[in-house]
mmCIF file of C-alpha atoms and ligand atoms in Angstrom:
data_model
loop_
_atom_site.group_PDB
_atom_site.id
_atom_site.type_symbol
_atom_site.label_atom_id
_atom_site.label_comp_id
_atom_site.label_asym_id
_atom_site.label_seq_id
_atom_site.Cartn_x
_atom_site.Cartn_y
_atom_site.Cartn_z
ATOM 1 C CA ASN A 1302 -15.895 13.718 24.273
ATOM 2 C CA THR A 1303 -18.750 14.550 21.910
ATOM 3 C CA ALA A 1304 -21.186 12.123 23.562
ATOM 4 C CA HIS A 1305 -20.595 13.868 26.891
ATOM 5 C CA CYS A 1306 -20.728 17.434 25.550
ATOM 6 C CA TYR A 1307 -23.395 17.228 22.843
ATOM 7 C CA LEU A 1308 -25.554 14.164 23.414
ATOM 8 C CA GLN A 1309 -25.919 13.711 27.150
ATOM 9 C CA PRO A 1310 -27.301 17.239 27.777
ATOM 10 C CA VAL A 1311 -30.172 16.616 25.309
ATOM 11 C CA MET A 1312 -30.960 12.962 26.004
ATOM 12 C CA HIS A 1313 -34.213 13.999 27.721
ATOM 13 C CA ARG A 1314 -35.701 15.399 24.499
ATOM 14 C CA PRO A 1315 -38.840 13.483 23.492
ATOM 15 C CA ASN A 1316 -37.903 13.708 19.796
ATOM 16 C CA LEU A 1317 -34.506 12.029 20.334
ATOM 17 C CA ASN A 1318 -34.154 8.258 20.267
ATOM 18 C CA VAL A 1319 -30.604 6.873 20.460
ATOM 19 C CA VAL A 1320 -30.154 3.214 19.513
ATOM 20 C CA THR A 1321 -26.782 1.775 20.550
ATOM 21 C CA LYS A 1322 -25.059 -1.517 19.658
ATOM 22 C CA ALA A 1323 -26.843 -1.338 16.316
ATOM 23 C CA MET A 1324 -25.317 -1.880 12.876
ATOM 24 C CA THR A 1325 -26.582 0.210 9.970
ATOM 25 C CA GLN A 1326 -26.640 -1.999 6.911
ATOM 26 C CA LYS A 1327 -27.839 0.386 4.232
ATOM 27 C CA VAL A 1328 -29.930 3.434 3.491
ATOM 28 C CA LEU A 1329 -33.168 2.988 1.545
ATOM 29 C CA LEU A 1330 -33.935 4.750 -1.711
ATOM 30 C CA GLU A 1331 -37.196 5.225 -3.560
ATOM 31 C CA GLY A 1332 -36.106 6.515 -6.922
ATOM 32 C CA LYS A 1333 -33.755 9.382 -6.113
ATOM 33 C CA ARG A 1334 -35.136 10.018 -2.613
ATOM 34 C CA CYS A 1335 -33.693 8.518 0.567
ATOM 35 C CA THR A 1336 -36.607 7.264 2.648
ATOM 36 C CA GLY A 1337 -34.918 5.616 5.616
ATOM 37 C CA LEU A 1338 -32.429 2.967 6.606
ATOM 38 C CA VAL A 1339 -32.045 -0.602 7.773
ATOM 39 C CA TYR A 1340 -30.131 -1.506 10.913
ATOM 40 C CA GLU A 1341 -29.455 -4.740 12.739
ATOM 41 C CA LYS A 1342 -29.668 -5.118 16.509
ATOM 42 C CA ASN A 1343 -29.527 -8.373 18.434
ATOM 43 C CA GLY A 1344 -29.766 -10.309 15.180
ATOM 44 C CA LYS A 1345 -32.981 -8.561 14.145
ATOM 45 C CA LEU A 1346 -33.311 -6.247 11.147
ATOM 46 C CA ASN A 1347 -35.165 -2.980 11.765
ATOM 47 C CA GLU A 1348 -36.351 -0.455 9.223
ATOM 48 C CA VAL A 1349 -36.569 3.246 10.036
ATOM 49 C CA ASP A 1350 -38.648 5.547 7.835
ATOM 50 C CA CYS A 1351 -37.479 9.088 7.394
ATOM 51 C CA GLY A 1352 -39.621 11.908 6.016
ATOM 52 C CA LYS A 1353 -36.857 14.504 5.989
ATOM 53 C CA ASP A 1354 -33.097 13.824 6.044
ATOM 54 C CA VAL A 1355 -31.029 10.745 6.816
ATOM 55 C CA ILE A 1356 -27.611 11.950 8.039
ATOM 56 C CA LEU A 1357 -24.832 9.462 7.580
ATOM 57 C CA SER A 1358 -21.970 9.910 10.099
ATOM 58 C CA ALA A 1359 -20.171 6.599 10.098
ATOM 59 C CA GLY A 1360 -16.695 8.075 9.464
ATOM 60 C CA GLY A 1361 -14.183 8.045 6.621
ATOM 61 C CA ILE A 1362 -14.142 4.243 6.339
ATOM 62 C CA ALA A 1363 -17.756 3.218 6.998
ATOM 63 C CA SER A 1364 -19.705 6.058 5.349
ATOM 64 C CA PRO A 1365 -18.571 5.113 1.810
ATOM 65 C CA GLN A 1366 -19.089 1.465 2.738
ATOM 66 C CA ILE A 1367 -22.738 2.111 3.696
ATOM 67 C CA LEU A 1368 -23.317 4.145 0.527
ATOM 68 C CA GLU A 1369 -21.926 1.323 -1.609
ATOM 69 C CA LEU A 1370 -23.978 -1.299 0.253
ATOM 70 C CA SER A 1371 -26.992 0.889 -0.571
ATOM 71 C CA GLY A 1372 -26.230 0.887 -4.298
ATOM 72 C CA ILE A 1373 -24.726 4.384 -4.343
ATOM 73 C CA GLY A 1374 -21.274 4.575 -5.895
ATOM 74 C CA ARG A 1375 -19.109 3.334 -8.753
ATOM 75 C CA PRO A 1376 -21.015 0.913 -10.954
ATOM 76 C CA SER A 1377 -17.859 -1.181 -11.479
ATOM 77 C CA VAL A 1378 -17.452 -1.660 -7.698
ATOM 78 C CA LEU A 1379 -21.140 -2.333 -7.007
ATOM 79 C CA GLN A 1380 -21.650 -4.777 -9.877
ATOM 80 C CA GLN A 1381 -18.539 -6.719 -8.894
ATOM 81 C CA HIS A 1382 -20.318 -7.555 -5.620
ATOM 82 C CA GLY A 1383 -23.791 -8.121 -7.036
ATOM 83 C CA ILE A 1384 -25.242 -4.839 -5.766
ATOM 84 C CA LYS A 1385 -27.806 -3.131 -7.985
ATOM 85 C CA VAL A 1386 -26.750 0.381 -8.978
ATOM 86 C CA GLN A 1387 -29.363 2.758 -7.527
ATOM 87 C CA HIS A 1388 -27.367 5.918 -8.012
ATOM 88 C CA GLU A 1389 -24.101 6.261 -9.884
ATOM 89 C CA LEU A 1390 -21.500 8.384 -8.089
ATOM 90 C CA GLU A 1391 -17.921 7.787 -9.177
ATOM 91 C CA ALA A 1392 -16.280 9.529 -6.215
ATOM 92 C CA VAL A 1393 -17.725 7.329 -3.441
ATOM 93 C CA GLY A 1394 -14.774 5.724 -1.648
ATOM 94 C CA GLU A 1395 -12.194 7.679 -3.664
ATOM 95 C CA ASN A 1396 -10.030 10.675 -2.597
ATOM 96 C CA PHE A 1397 -9.016 8.839 0.550
ATOM 97 C CA ARG A 1398 -6.225 10.471 2.519
ATOM 98 C CA ASP A 1399 -4.657 9.690 5.855
ATOM 99 C CA HIS A 1400 -1.616 10.811 7.795
ATOM 100 C CA LEU A 1401 1.339 8.435 7.765
ATOM 101 C CA LEU A 1402 2.849 8.616 11.256
ATOM 102 C CA PRO A 1403 6.565 7.825 11.575
ATOM 103 C CA ARG A 1404 7.730 7.511 15.168
ATOM 104 C CA ALA A 1405 11.252 7.619 16.612
ATOM 105 C CA LYS A 1406 12.157 6.572 20.161
ATOM 106 C CA TRP A 1407 15.012 7.446 22.486
ATOM 107 C CA LYS A 1408 16.315 6.137 25.784
ATOM 108 C CA LEU A 1409 16.649 8.867 28.417
ATOM 109 C CA LYS A 1410 19.383 9.478 30.973
ATOM 110 C CA VAL A 1411 17.020 10.971 33.576
ATOM 111 C CA PRO A 1412 14.583 8.245 34.682
ATOM 112 C CA LYS A 1413 12.105 10.452 36.499
ATOM 113 C CA ILE A 1414 11.154 12.497 33.413
ATOM 114 C CA SER A 1415 9.802 9.426 31.603
ATOM 115 C CA TYR A 1416 6.470 7.805 32.404
ATOM 116 C CA ASN A 1417 8.159 4.465 31.639
ATOM 117 C CA THR A 1418 9.675 4.800 35.104
ATOM 118 C CA ARG A 1419 6.856 6.669 36.821
ATOM 119 C CA ALA A 1420 3.936 4.570 35.606
ATOM 120 C CA GLN A 1421 5.083 0.978 36.152
ATOM 121 C CA GLY A 1422 4.752 -1.271 39.213
ATOM 122 C CA ILE A 1423 3.969 0.708 42.350
ATOM 123 C CA GLY A 1424 4.320 3.891 40.270
ATOM 124 C CA LEU A 1425 1.289 2.863 38.220
ATOM 125 C CA VAL A 1426 -0.746 2.436 41.415
ATOM 126 C CA GLY A 1427 0.290 5.983 42.337
ATOM 127 C CA GLN A 1428 -0.746 7.263 38.902
ATOM 128 C CA VAL A 1429 -4.158 5.594 39.169
ATOM 129 C CA LEU A 1430 -4.734 7.142 42.615
ATOM 130 C CA LYS A 1431 -3.529 10.510 41.318
ATOM 131 C CA TYR A 1432 -5.945 10.348 38.418
ATOM 132 C CA PHE A 1433 -8.939 9.582 40.620
ATOM 133 C CA ALA A 1434 -7.916 12.204 43.208
ATOM 134 C CA THR A 1435 -6.894 15.051 40.871
ATOM 135 C CA GLY A 1436 -7.722 14.047 37.287
ATOM 136 C CA LYS A 1437 -4.018 14.538 36.454
ATOM 137 C CA GLY A 1438 -0.969 12.375 35.673
ATOM 138 C CA PHE A 1439 -0.278 9.506 33.264
ATOM 139 C CA LEU A 1440 -3.892 8.412 32.805
ATOM 140 C CA SER A 1441 -4.952 11.941 31.853
ATOM 141 C CA LEU A 1442 -2.404 12.330 29.035
ATOM 142 C CA PRO A 1443 -3.724 13.100 25.551
ATOM 143 C CA SER A 1444 -2.121 11.331 22.582
ATOM 144 C CA SER A 1445 0.772 13.780 22.947
ATOM 145 C CA SER A 1446 1.483 16.444 25.524
ATOM 146 C CA LEU A 1447 3.391 18.835 23.274
ATOM 147 C CA GLY A 1448 3.019 19.652 19.589
ATOM 148 C CA ALA A 1449 5.053 21.606 17.047
ATOM 149 C CA TRP A 1450 4.147 22.802 13.552
ATOM 150 C CA LEU A 1451 7.291 23.181 11.443
ATOM 151 C CA LYS A 1452 8.491 23.870 7.903
ATOM 152 C CA THR A 1453 10.736 21.294 6.252
ATOM 153 C CA ARG A 1454 11.746 23.958 3.694
ATOM 154 C CA PRO A 1455 12.236 27.642 4.630
ATOM 155 C CA GLU A 1456 10.555 28.897 1.441
ATOM 156 C CA LEU A 1457 7.190 27.398 2.461
ATOM 157 C CA ALA A 1458 4.533 29.933 3.458
ATOM 158 C CA THR A 1459 3.154 27.727 6.244
ATOM 159 C CA PRO A 1460 4.292 24.657 8.203
ATOM 160 C CA ASP A 1461 4.106 21.329 6.388
ATOM 161 C CA ILE A 1462 4.742 18.922 9.274
ATOM 162 C CA GLN A 1463 3.396 18.408 12.771
ATOM 163 C CA MET A 1464 5.418 16.818 15.566
ATOM 164 C CA GLN A 1465 4.027 15.203 18.676
ATOM 165 C CA PHE A 1466 6.185 14.732 21.760
ATOM 166 C CA ILE A 1467 5.284 11.823 24.005
ATOM 167 C CA PRO A 1468 6.946 11.468 27.438
ATOM 168 C CA TYR A 1469 7.174 7.655 27.318
ATOM 169 C CA SER A 1470 7.916 4.841 24.865
ATOM 170 C CA VAL A 1471 6.014 1.621 24.173
ATOM 171 C CA GLU A 1472 7.078 -1.649 22.586
ATOM 172 C CA SER A 1473 4.602 -1.373 19.696
ATOM 173 C CA ALA A 1474 1.547 0.670 18.776
ATOM 174 C CA GLU A 1475 -0.659 -2.438 19.097
ATOM 175 C CA LYS A 1476 0.663 -3.718 22.445
ATOM 176 C CA ARG A 1477 1.207 -0.315 24.069
ATOM 177 C CA LYS A 1478 3.399 -1.933 26.729
ATOM 178 C CA LEU A 1479 5.811 0.552 28.303
ATOM 179 C CA HIS A 1480 9.522 -0.240 27.886
ATOM 180 C CA SER A 1481 11.269 -1.229 31.105
ATOM 181 C CA PHE A 1482 13.822 1.610 30.659
ATOM 182 C CA PRO A 1483 13.129 5.380 30.630
ATOM 183 C CA GLY A 1484 12.180 6.411 27.115
ATOM 184 C CA MET A 1485 10.436 9.017 25.005
ATOM 185 C CA THR A 1486 8.821 9.105 21.576
ATOM 186 C CA ILE A 1487 8.428 11.705 18.875
ATOM 187 C CA ALA A 1488 5.896 11.212 16.102
ATOM 188 C CA CYS A 1489 5.798 13.380 13.031
ATOM 189 C CA PHE A 1490 3.347 13.656 10.161
ATOM 190 C CA GLN A 1491 3.132 15.581 6.923
ATOM 191 C CA LEU A 1492 0.178 17.927 7.333
ATOM 192 C CA ARG A 1493 -1.257 17.850 3.815
ATOM 193 C CA PRO A 1494 -0.322 14.620 2.044
ATOM 194 C CA GLU A 1495 -0.891 14.454 -1.713
ATOM 195 C CA SER A 1496 -1.107 10.656 -1.994
ATOM 196 C CA LEU A 1497 -4.640 9.455 -2.637
ATOM 197 C CA GLY A 1498 -6.039 6.040 -1.801
ATOM 198 C CA SER A 1499 -9.496 4.498 -1.684
ATOM 199 C CA VAL A 1500 -11.979 2.610 0.498
ATOM 200 C CA HIS A 1501 -14.326 0.160 -1.234
ATOM 201 C CA ILE A 1502 -16.477 -2.773 -0.187
ATOM 202 C CA ARG A 1503 -15.102 -6.267 -0.621
ATOM 203 C CA SER A 1504 -18.522 -7.931 -0.642
ATOM 204 C CA ASP A 1505 -22.225 -7.205 -0.145
ATOM 205 C CA ASP A 1506 -21.892 -8.336 3.496
ATOM 206 C CA PRO A 1507 -22.106 -5.280 5.828
ATOM 207 C CA TYR A 1508 -19.945 -7.133 8.359
ATOM 208 C CA GLU A 1509 -17.042 -7.597 5.987
ATOM 209 C CA HIS A 1510 -14.575 -4.758 6.457
ATOM 210 C CA PRO A 1511 -13.967 -2.743 3.304
ATOM 211 C CA ALA A 1512 -10.631 -2.745 1.485
ATOM 212 C CA ILE A 1513 -8.594 0.241 2.673
ATOM 213 C CA ARG A 1514 -5.913 1.235 0.169
ATOM 214 C CA PHE A 1515 -3.797 3.915 1.819
ATOM 215 C CA ASN A 1516 -1.389 4.415 -1.082
ATOM 216 C CA PHE A 1517 0.906 6.202 1.357
ATOM 217 C CA LEU A 1518 3.998 7.777 -0.253
ATOM 218 C CA SER A 1519 2.690 7.395 -3.795
ATOM 219 C CA ASP A 1520 3.402 11.091 -4.427
ATOM 220 C CA PRO A 1521 7.111 12.118 -4.450
ATOM 221 C CA ILE A 1522 6.480 15.235 -2.320
ATOM 222 C CA ASP A 1523 5.119 12.996 0.450
ATOM 223 C CA VAL A 1524 8.290 10.895 0.378
ATOM 224 C CA ARG A 1525 10.526 13.977 0.540
ATOM 225 C CA THR A 1526 8.523 15.633 3.342
ATOM 226 C CA ASN A 1527 8.378 12.515 5.498
ATOM 227 C CA ILE A 1528 12.120 11.895 5.118
ATOM 228 C CA ASP A 1529 12.819 15.502 6.106
ATOM 229 C CA GLY A 1530 10.396 15.177 9.027
ATOM 230 C CA VAL A 1531 12.310 12.198 10.415
ATOM 231 C CA LYS A 1532 15.561 14.147 10.067
ATOM 232 C CA MET A 1533 14.072 17.146 11.894
ATOM 233 C CA MET A 1534 12.932 14.991 14.817
ATOM 234 C CA ARG A 1535 16.526 13.874 15.191
ATOM 235 C CA GLU A 1536 17.862 17.414 14.839
ATOM 236 C CA ILE A 1537 15.707 18.538 17.761
ATOM 237 C CA VAL A 1538 16.755 15.678 20.012
ATOM 238 C CA ASP A 1539 20.428 16.010 19.014
ATOM 239 C CA ALA A 1540 20.453 19.718 19.975
ATOM 240 C CA LYS A 1541 22.761 20.753 22.825
ATOM 241 C CA PRO A 1542 20.042 21.559 25.409
ATOM 242 C CA MET A 1543 18.969 17.909 25.169
ATOM 243 C CA ASP A 1544 22.461 16.614 26.135
ATOM 244 C CA PRO A 1545 21.605 16.029 29.822
ATOM 245 C CA TYR A 1546 18.497 14.006 28.915
ATOM 246 C CA ARG A 1547 19.114 12.191 25.629
ATOM 247 C CA ASP A 1548 20.587 8.724 25.584
ATOM 248 C CA GLU A 1549 20.643 6.598 22.405
ATOM 249 C CA GLU A 1550 17.959 6.570 19.719
ATOM 250 C CA PHE A 1551 16.878 2.925 19.781
ATOM 251 C CA TYR A 1552 14.151 3.130 17.133
ATOM 252 C CA PRO A 1553 14.535 3.189 14.201
ATOM 253 C CA GLY A 1554 18.164 3.713 15.255
ATOM 254 C CA LYS A 1555 21.204 5.197 13.602
ATOM 255 C CA SER A 1556 21.408 2.339 11.069
ATOM 256 C CA VAL A 1557 18.500 4.140 9.376
ATOM 257 C CA SER A 1558 20.267 7.310 8.240
ATOM 258 C CA SER A 1559 20.454 7.808 4.486
ATOM 259 C CA ASP A 1560 17.431 9.008 2.519
ATOM 260 C CA ASP A 1561 17.018 5.526 1.042
ATOM 261 C CA GLU A 1562 17.150 3.900 4.476
ATOM 262 C CA ILE A 1563 14.612 6.356 5.887
ATOM 263 C CA GLU A 1564 12.301 5.836 2.905
ATOM 264 C CA HIS A 1565 12.530 2.076 3.415
ATOM 265 C CA PHE A 1566 11.683 2.573 7.116
ATOM 266 C CA LEU A 1567 8.691 4.760 6.187
ATOM 267 C CA ARG A 1568 7.358 2.220 3.709
ATOM 268 C CA GLU A 1569 7.959 -0.914 5.752
ATOM 269 C CA GLU A 1570 7.437 0.088 9.379
ATOM 270 C CA CYS A 1571 5.320 3.216 9.679
ATOM 271 C CA GLU A 1572 1.584 3.167 10.015
ATOM 272 C CA THR A 1573 -1.552 5.254 9.927
ATOM 273 C CA GLY A 1574 -2.148 8.244 12.210
ATOM 274 C CA TYR A 1575 -5.848 7.239 12.217
ATOM 275 C CA HIS A 1576 -7.086 10.305 10.350
ATOM 276 C CA PRO A 1577 -9.092 8.761 7.469
ATOM 277 C CA MET A 1578 -10.972 11.322 5.373
ATOM 278 C CA GLY A 1579 -12.180 12.397 1.945
ATOM 279 C CA THR A 1580 -14.115 9.305 0.804
ATOM 280 C CA CYS A 1581 -17.424 11.215 0.424
ATOM 281 C CA ARG A 1582 -15.709 14.394 -0.622
ATOM 282 C CA MET A 1583 -17.533 17.738 -0.655
ATOM 283 C CA GLY A 1584 -17.337 19.676 -3.896
ATOM 284 C CA ARG A 1585 -18.633 19.976 -7.429
ATOM 285 C CA GLY A 1586 -18.226 17.714 -10.428
ATOM 286 C CA PRO A 1587 -17.366 14.036 -10.803
ATOM 287 C CA ASN A 1588 -14.771 14.105 -8.030
ATOM 288 C CA ALA A 1589 -17.329 14.910 -5.307
ATOM 289 C CA VAL A 1590 -20.010 13.036 -3.358
ATOM 290 C CA VAL A 1591 -21.747 15.807 -1.375
ATOM 291 C CA ASP A 1592 -22.495 19.453 -2.118
ATOM 292 C CA ASP A 1593 -21.899 22.439 0.162
ATOM 293 C CA GLN A 1594 -25.102 21.587 2.050
ATOM 294 C CA LEU A 1595 -23.659 18.102 2.751
ATOM 295 C CA LYS A 1596 -26.358 16.597 0.492
ATOM 296 C CA VAL A 1597 -25.390 13.624 -1.650
ATOM 297 C CA HIS A 1598 -25.277 14.830 -5.254
ATOM 298 C CA GLY A 1599 -28.332 13.814 -7.240
ATOM 299 C CA LEU A 1600 -30.320 12.494 -4.259
ATOM 300 C CA GLU A 1601 -32.935 13.997 -1.962
ATOM 301 C CA GLY A 1602 -33.021 13.388 1.780
ATOM 302 C CA LEU A 1603 -29.475 12.075 2.309
ATOM 303 C CA ARG A 1604 -26.589 13.995 3.836
ATOM 304 C CA VAL A 1605 -23.148 12.955 5.062
ATOM 305 C CA ALA A 1606 -21.505 14.676 8.040
ATOM 306 C CA ASP A 1607 -18.145 13.300 9.183
ATOM 307 C CA ALA A 1608 -14.474 13.232 8.137
ATOM 308 C CA SER A 1609 -15.393 11.605 4.838
ATOM 309 C CA ILE A 1610 -16.671 14.939 3.482
ATOM 310 C CA PHE A 1611 -13.379 16.829 3.965
ATOM 311 C CA PRO A 1612 -12.336 18.094 0.515
ATOM 312 C CA THR A 1613 -8.725 17.723 1.596
ATOM 313 C CA MET A 1614 -6.692 17.066 4.738
ATOM 314 C CA PRO A 1615 -6.827 19.750 7.447
ATOM 315 C CA SER A 1616 -3.456 20.982 8.715
ATOM 316 C CA GLY A 1617 -3.442 18.959 11.906
ATOM 317 C CA ASN A 1618 -5.381 16.346 13.829
ATOM 318 C CA THR A 1619 -8.869 15.616 12.584
ATOM 319 C CA ASN A 1620 -11.114 15.353 15.640
ATOM 320 C CA ALA A 1621 -11.832 19.078 16.083
ATOM 321 C CA PRO A 1622 -12.540 19.559 12.348
ATOM 322 C CA CYS A 1623 -15.044 16.669 12.582
ATOM 323 C CA ILE A 1624 -16.816 18.417 15.456
ATOM 324 C CA MET A 1625 -16.880 21.553 13.322
ATOM 325 C CA VAL A 1626 -18.508 19.574 10.482
ATOM 326 C CA GLY A 1627 -21.145 18.396 12.970
ATOM 327 C CA GLU A 1628 -21.796 21.961 14.158
ATOM 328 C CA LYS A 1629 -22.057 23.213 10.578
ATOM 329 C CA ALA A 1630 -24.313 20.313 9.589
ATOM 330 C CA ALA A 1631 -26.673 21.171 12.454
ATOM 331 C CA ASP A 1632 -26.898 24.789 11.239
ATOM 332 C CA LEU A 1633 -27.463 23.762 7.614
ATOM 333 C CA ILE A 1634 -30.207 21.322 8.540
ATOM 334 C CA LYS A 1635 -31.938 23.749 10.928
ATOM 335 C CA ASN A 1636 -31.862 26.469 8.267
ATOM 336 C CA SER A 1637 -33.352 24.233 5.601
ATOM 337 C CA TYR A 1638 -36.585 23.406 7.489
HETATM 338 C C1 FAD B 2878 -6.754 5.390 17.862
HETATM 339 C C2 FAD B 2878 -7.140 6.774 17.395
HETATM 340 C C3 FAD B 2878 -6.546 7.881 17.973
HETATM 341 C C4 FAD B 2878 -6.889 9.167 17.545
HETATM 342 N N1 FAD B 2878 -6.326 10.249 18.160
HETATM 343 C C5 FAD B 2878 -6.704 11.489 17.798
HETATM 344 C C6 FAD B 2878 -6.197 12.632 18.471
HETATM 345 O O1 FAD B 2878 -5.422 12.521 19.410
HETATM 346 N N2 FAD B 2878 -6.601 13.861 18.049
HETATM 347 C C7 FAD B 2878 -7.461 14.025 17.004
HETATM 348 O O2 FAD B 2878 -7.782 15.169 16.660
HETATM 349 N N3 FAD B 2878 -7.949 12.954 16.338
HETATM 350 C C8 FAD B 2878 -7.605 11.696 16.721
HETATM 351 N N4 FAD B 2878 -8.108 10.611 16.062
HETATM 352 C C9 FAD B 2878 -8.967 10.851 14.896
HETATM 353 C C10 FAD B 2878 -10.395 11.203 15.286
HETATM 354 O O3 FAD B 2878 -10.848 10.312 16.286
HETATM 355 C C11 FAD B 2878 -11.253 11.086 14.027
HETATM 356 O O4 FAD B 2878 -10.784 11.971 13.028
HETATM 357 C C12 FAD B 2878 -12.713 11.426 14.295
HETATM 358 O O5 FAD B 2878 -13.241 10.716 15.395
HETATM 359 C C13 FAD B 2878 -13.515 11.080 13.060
HETATM 360 O O6 FAD B 2878 -14.848 11.449 13.289
HETATM 361 P P1 FAD B 2878 -15.973 10.893 12.358
HETATM 362 O O7 FAD B 2878 -17.244 11.471 12.843
HETATM 363 O O8 FAD B 2878 -15.584 11.084 10.941
HETATM 364 O O9 FAD B 2878 -15.973 9.314 12.574
HETATM 365 P P2 FAD B 2878 -15.989 8.412 13.938
HETATM 366 O O10 FAD B 2878 -15.564 9.221 15.127
HETATM 367 O O11 FAD B 2878 -15.223 7.204 13.555
HETATM 368 O O12 FAD B 2878 -17.520 8.107 14.100
HETATM 369 C C14 FAD B 2878 -18.184 7.180 13.297
HETATM 370 C C15 FAD B 2878 -19.134 6.405 14.172
HETATM 371 O O13 FAD B 2878 -19.960 5.603 13.348
HETATM 372 C C16 FAD B 2878 -20.060 4.321 13.908
HETATM 373 N N5 FAD B 2878 -20.346 3.393 12.814
HETATM 374 C C17 FAD B 2878 -19.555 3.043 11.784
HETATM 375 N N6 FAD B 2878 -20.183 2.188 10.976
HETATM 376 C C18 FAD B 2878 -21.406 1.992 11.496
HETATM 377 C C19 FAD B 2878 -22.525 1.201 11.109
HETATM 378 N N7 FAD B 2878 -22.517 0.445 10.003
HETATM 379 N N8 FAD B 2878 -23.629 1.219 11.901
HETATM 380 C C20 FAD B 2878 -23.670 1.984 13.032
HETATM 381 N N9 FAD B 2878 -22.635 2.755 13.437
HETATM 382 C C21 FAD B 2878 -21.519 2.757 12.671
HETATM 383 C C22 FAD B 2878 -18.726 4.080 14.573
HETATM 384 O O14 FAD B 2878 -18.847 3.091 15.574
HETATM 385 C C23 FAD B 2878 -18.426 5.465 15.138
HETATM 386 O O15 FAD B 2878 -18.997 5.610 16.412
HETATM 387 C C24 FAD B 2878 -7.809 9.329 16.491
HETATM 388 C C25 FAD B 2878 -8.421 8.200 15.913
HETATM 389 C C26 FAD B 2878 -8.097 6.941 16.376
HETATM 390 C C27 FAD B 2878 -8.786 5.741 15.753
#
C-alpha cells in the first residue's frame, strides 16, 4: 500500500498538499514549458502554477489521456477531437501492452482445502473474525497465494509464462461470487507479450474514457505461448500427486482441447490481467515519449512517472516495478535541483 508506506509518514510536511477526489483535466503549457495544471473538484475548476516540475502519475491509461487533452500527442488524434496541437509527439498512447490472463478452474474432491467451502455462510463469519483477530485467512489473501515462472519451450533462456494458483473459484471475474462447490483456479500469463495496442482519447471531454485497444494475440508468438500456457496448467493439475484432490476441470472444460479450440477460448473469453503499460514509453526517437530522466521529450517542466513509461513489459506483475519507477523518479528529481 503505497499511500500507507510513502504518503502517510510525510503528511505532516508543510510543503505537501494532497488534494483528493479531484480530477486533473490537463497540464498547462506556455510555449514548450509546462507551467501547471487544471483540476476539477466539486464542480469547480482550479489552476495550479508550477515553477519546477509537474509529475504526471495517472497510470498507463490516464497519463496518455491527460497528455492528449493537453494538446501533447499525435496531431491526427488531437485534431480529430478539436484539440489544438501544442506539442507533437507521435508515441503518446502507442506501445500499449497488457497481460492477457487465461484462467482455468477445477472442482476439488477435498472440500476443506478450498475457500469456497471455508469462506461461505458461517465459515465467512469465521474468516472475518480470524482476519480481525490475526490478520490471516481468506480476507488476507493476495491475488494469488502461489506463483510459478515456467518455460513453455526448453530452449528458452528464461521463463516466458507466470502461473498464479488461487485456492478458490468464482463465477466470474466481475461478480467474484464463490462457487457453491469446492473449487480452485489457475491463471497463467505470457510474461513479455509482443502484441502492441494503443490508448487514445475519444473526445475532448476529460470524463469520457479513452479508447483502449488491447490488440491481444495480434503477434503469432503470443498465440503460441498462451496456448502452451493453458496446456501446462492442465499438465500440472493432471499430474499424479494431484489425484487425491483434483475433480473435473469445469472451465473452460475438456471440450476446449485442440490448439484451435484453445485459441478461440483465449480470443473470446479471456481478459486483461490489469497491467497496462508503455503508453508514454521511455526511450529515444519517435517511438518514445519520455527520456531517461522521465522528462517529456521536447518540453521543459513535465515528467511522467508510472507504468506508462515502461519501455516494455516487466517479467511479472507490475505493481512493484511501478513503485521502483516512483523511487527512481524521486532520486532523479532530487538530483536535478
Ligand atoms: C484489479 C487489479 C488487480 C491488480 N493486481 C495486481 C497484483 O496482484 N500485483 C501487481 O503487481 N499488480 C497488480 N495490479 C496492477 C497494479 O495495480 C498496477 O500496475 C499499478 O498500480 C500501476 O501503477 P501506476 O502508478 O502506473 O497507476 P495507478 O496505480 O493506476 O495510479 C494512477 C492514479 O492516478 C489516478 N488518476 C487517473 N486519472 C486521473 C485524473 N485525471 N485526475 C486525478 N487522478 C487521476 C488514479 O485514480 C490512480 O490513483 C492490479 C491492477 C488492478 C486494476
